[in-house]
Coordinates of C-alpha atoms in Angstrom, one line a residue:
M1 CA 50.0 -81.2 -36.7
E2 CA 52.5 -79.5 -38.7
N3 CA 56.1 -80.1 -39.7
K4 CA 57.7 -76.7 -38.6
S5 CA 61.2 -76.1 -37.8
I6 CA 62.3 -74.6 -34.2
E7 CA 63.1 -71.6 -35.9
Q8 CA 59.6 -71.4 -37.6
L9 CA 58.0 -71.9 -34.3
N10 CA 60.2 -69.5 -32.4
D11 CA 59.2 -67.0 -35.2
I12 CA 55.4 -67.5 -34.5
C13 CA 56.0 -67.2 -30.7
S14 CA 57.7 -63.7 -31.5
Q15 CA 54.4 -62.6 -33.5
V16 CA 52.2 -64.1 -31.0
R17 CA 53.7 -62.1 -28.3
R18 CA 53.2 -58.9 -30.3
D19 CA 49.7 -59.9 -30.9
C20 CA 49.1 -60.2 -27.1
L21 CA 50.7 -57.1 -26.3
R22 CA 48.9 -55.0 -29.0
M23 CA 45.5 -56.6 -28.0
V24 CA 45.7 -55.8 -24.4
H25 CA 47.2 -52.4 -25.2
G26 CA 44.4 -51.6 -27.4
V27 CA 41.8 -51.7 -25.0
Q28 CA 44.0 -51.0 -21.7
S29 CA 42.7 -54.2 -20.3
G30 CA 43.8 -57.7 -20.0
H31 CA 46.6 -60.1 -18.7
P32 CA 49.7 -59.9 -20.6
G33 CA 52.3 -61.4 -18.0
A34 CA 51.3 -65.3 -18.2
A35 CA 50.1 -64.9 -21.8
L36 CA 53.9 -64.1 -22.8
G37 CA 55.1 -66.9 -20.3
L38 CA 52.9 -69.7 -22.1
T39 CA 53.5 -68.6 -25.5
E40 CA 56.1 -71.7 -26.5
Y41 CA 53.8 -74.1 -24.8
F42 CA 50.8 -73.2 -26.8
V43 CA 52.6 -72.6 -30.2
A44 CA 54.3 -76.1 -29.6
L45 CA 50.8 -77.6 -29.1
F46 CA 48.7 -75.9 -32.0
F47 CA 51.5 -75.7 -34.5
K48 CA 53.5 -79.1 -34.1
E49 CA 52.1 -81.6 -31.7
M50 CA 48.2 -81.6 -31.5
T51 CA 46.2 -83.2 -34.3
H52 CA 43.4 -80.5 -34.9
N53 CA 41.1 -79.1 -37.3
N54 CA 40.7 -75.4 -37.7
Q55 CA 37.4 -76.0 -39.6
F56 CA 36.0 -76.2 -36.1
Q57 CA 33.6 -78.8 -35.0
M58 CA 32.5 -78.7 -31.7
D59 CA 32.5 -82.4 -30.9
G60 CA 36.1 -82.8 -31.9
K61 CA 35.9 -86.3 -32.9
G62 CA 39.1 -87.8 -34.2
E63 CA 41.0 -84.8 -33.1
D64 CA 43.1 -83.8 -30.1
L65 CA 41.1 -81.4 -27.8
F66 CA 42.6 -78.5 -25.6
F67 CA 41.0 -77.0 -22.7
L68 CA 42.2 -73.8 -20.9
S69 CA 41.3 -73.5 -17.3
N70 CA 43.2 -70.3 -16.4
G71 CA 41.1 -68.2 -19.0
H72 CA 42.5 -64.8 -18.3
V73 CA 45.5 -65.8 -20.5
S74 CA 42.7 -65.4 -23.5
A75 CA 44.8 -63.1 -25.4
L76 CA 47.4 -65.7 -26.2
W77 CA 44.9 -68.5 -26.9
Y78 CA 43.0 -66.2 -29.5
A79 CA 46.3 -65.1 -31.0
V80 CA 47.3 -68.6 -31.5
L81 CA 43.9 -69.6 -32.9
A82 CA 43.8 -66.7 -35.2
R83 CA 47.3 -67.7 -36.6
S84 CA 46.3 -71.3 -36.8
G85 CA 43.6 -70.4 -39.0
Y86 CA 40.4 -70.7 -36.9
F87 CA 39.4 -67.1 -37.7
G88 CA 40.8 -64.1 -39.5
V89 CA 43.7 -62.4 -37.7
E90 CA 42.0 -58.9 -38.2
E91 CA 39.5 -60.1 -35.6
L92 CA 42.2 -59.6 -32.7
G93 CA 41.7 -56.2 -33.1
T94 CA 38.2 -56.6 -31.3
F95 CA 39.7 -58.0 -28.2
R96 CA 37.6 -57.0 -25.2
K97 CA 35.5 -54.5 -27.1
I98 CA 31.6 -54.1 -27.0
N99 CA 30.0 -57.1 -29.1
T100 CA 33.2 -58.9 -29.6
R101 CA 33.6 -62.7 -30.0
L102 CA 37.0 -62.3 -28.0
Q103 CA 35.6 -61.7 -24.6
G104 CA 38.1 -61.0 -21.5
H105 CA 37.6 -64.8 -20.5
P106 CA 36.7 -67.1 -23.2
A107 CA 33.1 -68.0 -23.9
T108 CA 31.0 -70.1 -26.0
E109 CA 27.7 -68.0 -26.8
E110 CA 29.3 -66.0 -29.6
G111 CA 30.6 -69.1 -31.3
L112 CA 34.1 -68.3 -31.8
P113 CA 36.2 -71.4 -33.6
G114 CA 38.0 -73.3 -31.1
I115 CA 36.3 -72.4 -27.7
R116 CA 34.4 -75.3 -26.4
I117 CA 33.8 -74.2 -22.8
A118 CA 33.8 -70.7 -20.9
S119 CA 36.8 -70.6 -18.6
G120 CA 38.1 -68.2 -16.2
S121 CA 36.4 -69.4 -13.1
L122 CA 39.6 -70.9 -11.8
G123 CA 39.6 -74.6 -11.0
Q124 CA 37.1 -76.0 -13.4
G125 CA 39.0 -76.9 -16.6
L126 CA 40.8 -80.0 -15.6
S127 CA 37.2 -81.4 -14.6
V128 CA 36.1 -80.7 -18.1
A129 CA 39.2 -82.0 -19.9
L130 CA 38.6 -85.4 -18.1
G131 CA 35.1 -85.5 -19.1
A132 CA 35.9 -85.1 -22.6
A133 CA 38.7 -87.6 -22.1
Q134 CA 36.2 -90.3 -21.0
V135 CA 33.9 -89.6 -23.9
K136 CA 36.9 -90.4 -26.3
K137 CA 37.5 -93.5 -24.5
L138 CA 33.7 -94.6 -24.7
N139 CA 33.8 -93.5 -28.3
G140 CA 37.0 -95.5 -29.1
D141 CA 38.5 -92.4 -30.3
D142 CA 42.4 -92.6 -29.7
K143 CA 43.3 -89.0 -29.6
L144 CA 44.3 -87.2 -26.6
V145 CA 43.0 -84.1 -24.2
Y146 CA 45.3 -81.5 -23.4
A147 CA 44.6 -78.7 -20.4
V148 CA 46.4 -75.9 -19.1
M149 CA 46.0 -74.6 -15.5
G150 CA 47.8 -71.9 -13.6
D151 CA 50.1 -72.5 -10.5
G152 CA 47.7 -70.2 -8.4
E153 CA 44.9 -72.3 -9.4
Q154 CA 46.1 -75.2 -7.7
Q155 CA 44.9 -73.4 -4.5
E156 CA 41.4 -74.3 -5.7
G157 CA 39.7 -77.4 -4.2
Q158 CA 38.1 -78.6 -7.3
V159 CA 41.4 -79.2 -8.7
W160 CA 42.2 -81.9 -6.5
E161 CA 38.8 -83.5 -6.8
A162 CA 39.6 -83.9 -10.4
A163 CA 43.2 -85.1 -9.9
M164 CA 41.7 -87.6 -7.5
Y165 CA 39.0 -88.7 -10.0
A166 CA 41.5 -88.9 -13.1
A167 CA 43.7 -91.4 -11.1
H168 CA 40.9 -93.5 -9.9
Y169 CA 39.4 -94.0 -13.1
K170 CA 42.5 -94.5 -14.9
I171 CA 41.9 -91.6 -17.5
D172 CA 45.4 -92.0 -19.3
N173 CA 44.3 -90.2 -22.6
V174 CA 44.9 -86.7 -21.0
I175 CA 48.0 -84.4 -20.5
A176 CA 47.6 -81.6 -18.0
A177 CA 49.8 -78.7 -17.5
I178 CA 50.5 -76.2 -14.9
D179 CA 51.8 -73.0 -15.9
Y180 CA 54.6 -73.0 -12.9
N181 CA 55.8 -69.1 -12.9
G182 CA 55.4 -68.8 -9.2
Q183 CA 53.2 -65.6 -9.6
Q184 CA 49.7 -64.7 -9.1
I185 CA 47.6 -61.6 -8.9
D186 CA 48.3 -60.8 -5.4
G187 CA 52.3 -61.5 -5.7
P188 CA 54.3 -64.8 -5.5
T189 CA 52.5 -68.1 -4.7
E190 CA 54.9 -68.8 -2.1
K191 CA 53.7 -65.8 -0.1
V192 CA 50.0 -66.0 -1.1
M193 CA 49.6 -69.6 -0.2
D194 CA 52.6 -71.8 -0.7
L195 CA 52.3 -74.8 -3.1
K196 CA 55.1 -76.6 -1.3
N197 CA 56.3 -79.7 -3.2
L198 CA 53.6 -79.5 -6.2
K199 CA 55.3 -82.8 -7.9
A200 CA 55.2 -84.7 -4.8
K201 CA 51.4 -83.8 -4.3
W202 CA 50.3 -84.8 -7.9
E203 CA 52.5 -88.2 -7.7
A204 CA 50.5 -88.6 -4.5
F205 CA 47.4 -88.3 -6.2
G206 CA 48.3 -91.0 -8.7
W207 CA 49.7 -89.1 -11.6
E208 CA 52.5 -89.3 -13.8
V209 CA 54.6 -86.1 -13.4
I210 CA 57.1 -84.6 -15.8
D211 CA 59.1 -81.5 -15.4
I212 CA 59.9 -78.8 -18.0
K213 CA 62.7 -76.8 -16.3
K214 CA 62.9 -74.7 -19.3
G215 CA 59.2 -73.9 -20.3
N216 CA 60.3 -70.8 -22.7
D217 CA 62.8 -73.1 -24.7
M218 CA 60.9 -74.6 -27.5
E219 CA 63.2 -77.5 -27.8
A220 CA 62.9 -78.5 -24.3
V221 CA 59.1 -78.0 -24.6
L222 CA 58.9 -80.3 -27.6
A223 CA 61.1 -82.8 -26.0
S224 CA 59.0 -82.9 -23.0
L225 CA 55.6 -83.1 -24.7
A226 CA 57.1 -86.1 -26.8
Q227 CA 57.9 -87.8 -23.1
A228 CA 54.4 -86.9 -22.2
K229 CA 52.7 -88.5 -25.0
S230 CA 54.7 -91.6 -24.6
L231 CA 53.2 -92.2 -21.2
T232 CA 49.6 -92.1 -22.3
G233 CA 47.5 -95.1 -22.5
K234 CA 49.5 -96.7 -19.6
G235 CA 46.8 -96.6 -16.8
K236 CA 47.8 -93.0 -15.2
P237 CA 47.0 -89.5 -16.2
V238 CA 49.8 -87.3 -17.1
L239 CA 50.9 -83.9 -15.7
I240 CA 53.5 -81.6 -17.0
L241 CA 55.1 -79.0 -14.6
L242 CA 55.9 -76.3 -16.9
Y243 CA 58.3 -73.8 -15.4
T244 CA 57.9 -70.6 -17.2
E245 CA 58.8 -66.8 -16.5
M246 CA 55.5 -64.4 -16.4
G247 CA 56.3 -61.7 -19.2
Y248 CA 58.9 -63.6 -20.9
G249 CA 60.3 -61.9 -24.1
V250 CA 60.1 -58.4 -22.8
D251 CA 62.9 -57.4 -20.2
F252 CA 60.9 -55.1 -18.0
M253 CA 57.8 -57.7 -18.0
V254 CA 59.8 -60.8 -16.8
G255 CA 59.7 -62.7 -13.4
T256 CA 57.0 -59.9 -11.6
H257 CA 53.4 -60.4 -10.7
K258 CA 52.9 -56.7 -11.8
W259 CA 51.9 -57.7 -15.2
H260 CA 49.4 -60.1 -14.1
G261 CA 46.5 -57.9 -15.1
I262 CA 48.3 -54.8 -16.5
A263 CA 48.2 -53.4 -19.8
P264 CA 51.4 -51.5 -21.0
S265 CA 51.3 -47.7 -21.7
D266 CA 52.1 -46.3 -25.2
A267 CA 55.7 -46.0 -24.4
E268 CA 55.9 -49.4 -23.0
L269 CA 54.2 -51.1 -26.0
A270 CA 56.7 -49.3 -28.4
N271 CA 59.4 -50.8 -26.1
A272 CA 58.1 -54.0 -25.9
L273 CA 57.3 -54.3 -29.7
G274 CA 61.0 -53.3 -30.0
Q275 CA 62.2 -56.6 -28.5
L276 CA 60.1 -58.8 -30.5
K277 CA 60.6 -59.5 -34.2
E278 CA 57.5 -59.0 -36.4
T279 CA 57.6 -62.3 -38.2
L280 CA 54.2 -62.9 -39.7
G281 CA 52.6 -59.5 -40.1
D282 CA 50.7 -57.4 -37.6
Y283 CA 47.0 -57.6 -37.8

C-alpha cells in the first residue's frame, strides 16, 4: 500500500494505458478495450489499497491477494505488475511473443511474479478466490482477497455456484468486482444475453453489493473500495459493480465492443498515444 495522491494515481493510469496499447499493437493481438476501462480500478488496488509484496511469494501469507478471472485483459495486469516492481518494465515488450512469460492469458508455468493461477477460461476466477479466502481464515490471516470478473462472464453458471457457496459459508474476507461496461465480444450484453438487474441477483444470493457508478473516476473508485473494506468481516461476501467504459481514455475506442479484441493500426496507435500523457517513461 502506497501513499499516493489522486494526481499521481491518474498519472500512473495514463502510463499504464500507453503500455497496454503499445503491447497489443506490437503483436497485433490482444484485448485493449476492457483493459483501458479497468485501469483506474487496477491502479487503485495495486498502488493504494492492497497490501502486497512485489518480492513475490506464491503462498501470499500476510498480504492481500488478487485474482483476475477475465484473463483476456492480461495486458493491463502485466502493465500494473511491472509498474509495481514485480518485474522489469522492458519485459512488457515481449507480450504474446514466442517463449514469453507474458502470455495472452495469464499462466503460471513460466513463473511470472504476481500470477497465482492460469485464467481466461471464464467463470472460474471467483471460485479460486473463495478458496484462497477460506485458507486465509483457516490460517488466521486477516488480509483480504480481491477478484475481478467481466459482466459477460456473468452468463457462466460456475459464477453463480461460487456466489451461492460464498454466502452460505460466510466468506466475508473477499471483495469481488464485476467490470460492468455492458459490452462483450459479440456485442452489448443486453443483446447477447441480458443480465437484467445484476445488483438484485447478487443481493438475492446473499452478497453485500456496492455500485461504483463512476468506475473511471479515481476518487470514486477509492471511496467505494474504502466502503467495501468497511463491510468485510461482517458475515457476508462483498461485491462491487464497477461501471466502466470500454476503451476509456481514447476517444475512438470508448463504449464499443469493436475494441474487445482488436489491435490498433500504426495510425490508430499514434492517435491514441497522442491522447495519453507519457508520465513514467515508455518501456
